[in-house]
Amino acid sequence: MISTVSVTPFSDQKPGTSGLRKAVGVFQQPHYAETFIQSVFDVLADKAGAVLVIGGDGRFLNREVIGKAVRMAAANGFARVLIGRGGILSTPAASHVIRLNGALGGLILSASHNPGGPDGDFGIKYNIANGGPAPESVTGAIHARSLVLDRYLTLEGGADIDLETLGETRVGDMVVEIIDPVAAYADLMETLFDFDAIRAHRARGFTLSFDAMSAVTGPYAHEILERRLGFTPGSVVNGVPLEDFGGHHPDPNIVHARELYDRMMGPDAPDFGAASDGDGDRNLVIGRGRFVAPSDALAILAANAHLAPGYARGLAGVARSMPTSAAVDRVAAALDIPLHETPTGWKFFGNLLDAGQVTLCGEESAGAGSDHVREKDGLWAVLLWLNILAVRGVSVDELIQEHWRRFGRNYYVRHDYEGVSSEGADALMAALRGRLAELPGQRHGDLVIASADDFAYVDPVDGSVSEGQGLRILFEGGSRVVYRLSGTGTSGATLRVYIERYEPADGVLDADPAEALSALVEAGKAIAGIERFTGRTMPDVAT
Ligand code: VG1
Ligand code: CO
């Protein structure tokens, strides 16, 4: 029986973000998840008779919220929901399942790289029919709807859904199908990459270690890397998704993936190391003795993608988020293909991918992907690396050195000031924004500011405008400092400062980035008055 539950209108969604990400305790409030889900359903015109995909990264509350979402979907008239067994679907796999099944969209239950468990975070985001995160027009409508929402629809009674058994059951008039979360995704990977070449490379002695960080990629990595490609069992570590990710912070960077980093720098390092985040859309790549900065990784993938069968015809274009280094710009210029600079967040790549204007995209936060789905994709990136290394027969270190000798190197670091007061962070950004016009010509040691602006983006496909996407300070010679506030944190504010300096191909290519960037780092702190506004002298994370 359909029941209508009254609620008081409110919205917790941060404007401009593609979903809702909050502490678990917040999500446990009565009717909280339901209010967001109903706001999503209410803006979907074509839901009657439609297919909806539901999956998550397995974190605490995943199963409970799936149960709620299924009963609500039935009450709202969906014909069918597809759910990954155990409630599991990595974000890229969910994107693929939406596309493959002609679904209207999907609910992805994840707070991505944020910690999980009863004291961690939870999240819900809506992806549209192209498989990608809802664009601002849709998230804006969801937000507006939640401000007036006074009821949600759900189905009363009935047994709990068995998430473990593959196959179809019914909830009310709606079909619930539990699907294998891995198979279709793994098959897609086999169409893009030369698995034979990777297997042959492995047979020649190539070894790897993949850290799934006790998050969603474990089952995918076991199937693809160990079963299909034949890497030794044990090559995948932390491969079982846990509700609290084993207490780890599933953010694949050199701070949170420290164990992998240390192993890769140690005497017994395998040839290749990689890690993924909570929901499987990001990747970290480390060669034996060689860390690869994500912005460099994007450039190297763009320069070599044609070596994989799925990209043998070359790339239509590439796109990167604005704070991502310009390393890939040089590759695009050499390949004579368009380069697009978008605001942070994967949703900004969707139109370009749908229009066939770009094939490959990436972000400095260790996200890369292509037009095979509409999300960034951690394991896809790992497989593209493996394909390239197998064909080239070189080490990660050799590949990156060769890349720098050809294109030069964009020294790069991102500084995160986490959990600062929202007032302080907002005041810092407002003050800097107000002073942009007076900055050009200012000197900081040897550095001279050439220009400064507030990044705004006009989508070339639909003409939509996104403003206030980060403050950019450009120095003479091309160095750059960018400031923006994180949209994914759940307590206080996180200030991100992105620092970049270009070193030409005949320059010093193998310096320590911290040293190569020290003058810029200091200038960046001084220009924004970071200590004055946040009380911090040092970032919490430098990656
Ligand atoms: C961060 C990253 C951004 C990424 C976003 C979602 O956003 O910087 O590049 O797209 O997380 O990734 P922010 O606003 O905190 O800087 V995921 O894998 O956490 O959904
Ligand atoms: Co993620």
XYZ file of N, CA and C and ligand atoms in Angstrom, residues 14 17-18 21 59 91 110-114 125 250-252 277-283 321 323-324 343-347 349 362-367 375-376 414 416 484-489 494 496 498, ligand 1:
170
model
N 24.309 21.371 -0.565
C 25.109 22.547 -0.905
C 24.798 22.913 -2.349
N 26.371 21.366 -5.850
C 26.959 20.038 -5.719
C 25.965 19.018 -6.254
N 26.503 17.862 -6.669
C 25.637 16.928 -7.388
C 24.878 15.996 -6.451
N 25.966 15.120 0.888
C 27.019 14.397 1.607
C 27.058 14.922 3.024
N 29.403 1.335 2.274
C 29.642 1.935 3.592
C 28.416 1.818 4.494
N 31.067 3.622 -8.490
C 30.470 4.741 -9.227
C 30.619 4.569 -10.747
N 27.082 7.026 -1.693
C 28.503 7.075 -1.371
C 28.862 8.457 -0.879
N 29.895 8.527 -0.047
C 30.491 9.826 0.240
C 31.926 9.788 -0.271
N 32.122 8.934 -1.304
C 33.395 8.853 -2.018
C 34.591 8.693 -1.104
N 35.474 9.706 -1.097
C 36.740 9.578 -0.355
C 36.578 9.906 1.123
N 35.373 10.328 1.565
C 35.213 10.646 2.987
C 35.147 9.347 3.791
N 23.844 10.595 -4.395
C 23.850 11.499 -5.542
C 23.039 10.892 -6.668
N 39.512 6.479 2.761
C 39.749 5.922 1.427
C 39.968 7.000 0.365
N 40.953 7.847 0.617
C 41.311 8.903 -0.331
C 42.687 8.549 -0.873
N 42.782 8.197 -2.140
C 44.048 7.675 -2.642
C 45.064 8.785 -2.892
N 39.665 4.995 -4.482
C 38.967 5.638 -3.361
C 37.703 4.861 -2.980
N 36.939 5.404 -2.061
C 35.766 4.728 -1.509
C 34.834 4.184 -2.571
N 34.489 4.982 -3.565
C 33.490 4.562 -4.545
C 34.100 4.158 -5.884
N 35.432 4.087 -5.951
C 36.083 3.488 -7.114
C 36.245 4.379 -8.322
N 36.030 5.681 -8.167
C 36.178 6.521 -9.356
C 37.545 7.186 -9.451
N 38.350 7.063 -8.409
C 39.684 7.688 -8.490
C 40.784 6.654 -8.487
N 41.955 7.080 -8.839
C 43.101 6.179 -8.849
C 44.354 6.905 -8.440
N 40.076 19.678 -15.338
C 39.520 20.716 -14.473
C 40.547 21.834 -14.351
N 41.945 23.551 -11.877
C 43.126 23.455 -11.008
C 44.125 22.369 -11.413
N 43.751 21.472 -12.293
C 44.672 20.435 -12.767
C 45.802 21.098 -13.552
N 35.387 23.712 -14.761
C 35.432 23.799 -13.299
C 35.633 22.415 -12.672
N 35.995 22.394 -11.409
C 36.177 21.143 -10.675
C 34.867 20.359 -10.603
N 34.956 19.053 -10.794
C 33.773 18.192 -10.688
C 33.468 17.520 -12.017
N 33.178 16.231 -11.956
C 33.019 15.468 -13.195
C 31.823 15.894 -14.017
N 30.815 16.470 -13.365
C 29.599 16.819 -14.108
C 29.886 17.793 -15.250
N 32.244 17.568 -17.357
C 32.749 16.868 -18.544
C 31.615 16.235 -19.361
N 40.277 14.492 -17.011
C 40.880 14.184 -15.720
C 40.961 15.380 -14.807
N 41.214 15.049 -13.525
C 41.333 16.059 -12.488
C 42.583 15.806 -11.659
N 43.080 16.873 -11.048
C 44.291 16.761 -10.225
C 44.072 15.886 -8.990
N 42.817 15.660 -8.633
C 42.511 14.894 -7.436
C 42.550 13.390 -7.687
N 43.257 12.976 -8.712
C 43.450 11.548 -9.010
C 42.216 10.924 -9.644
N 41.546 11.700 -10.459
C 40.430 11.158 -11.219
C 40.734 11.266 -12.699
N 31.593 8.865 -15.675
C 32.196 9.130 -14.372
C 33.695 8.921 -14.521
N 34.457 9.475 -13.599
C 35.853 9.097 -13.575
C 35.939 7.643 -13.133
N 49.239 20.220 -4.266
C 47.988 20.771 -3.743
C 48.068 20.786 -2.224
N 45.947 21.301 1.220
C 44.598 21.332 1.790
C 44.661 21.800 3.237
N 40.557 27.578 -4.002
C 39.109 27.343 -4.014
C 38.699 26.609 -2.747
N 37.420 26.675 -2.434
C 36.910 25.956 -1.270
C 36.306 24.636 -1.738
N 36.573 23.591 -0.962
C 36.043 22.266 -1.298
C 34.527 22.260 -1.202
N 33.898 21.500 -2.102
C 32.453 21.338 -2.034
C 32.059 19.988 -1.466
N 33.025 19.160 -1.069
C 32.690 17.795 -0.662
C 32.903 17.528 0.823
N 33.441 18.495 1.563
C 33.685 18.276 2.996
C 32.372 18.303 3.769
N 37.146 23.388 3.815
C 38.482 22.987 3.393
C 38.931 23.949 2.307
N 41.510 24.689 -0.525
C 42.497 24.010 -1.366
C 43.306 25.062 -2.110
N 46.293 25.284 -5.000
C 46.947 24.490 -6.039
C 48.120 25.299 -6.583
C 36.887 16.898 -4.701
C 37.941 16.990 -5.783
C 37.272 17.025 -7.144
C 36.348 15.817 -7.291
C 35.365 15.781 -6.142
C 34.472 14.568 -6.161
O 36.081 18.054 -4.739
O 38.739 18.127 -5.617
O 38.266 17.027 -8.127
O 35.657 15.866 -8.505
O 36.067 15.769 -4.907
O 35.233 13.406 -6.181
P 36.263 19.274 -3.736
O 35.129 20.187 -4.021
O 36.274 18.696 -2.353
O 37.603 19.868 -4.065
V 34.723 12.022 -5.382
O 35.699 10.798 -5.895
O 35.100 12.434 -3.768
O 33.096 11.992 -5.589
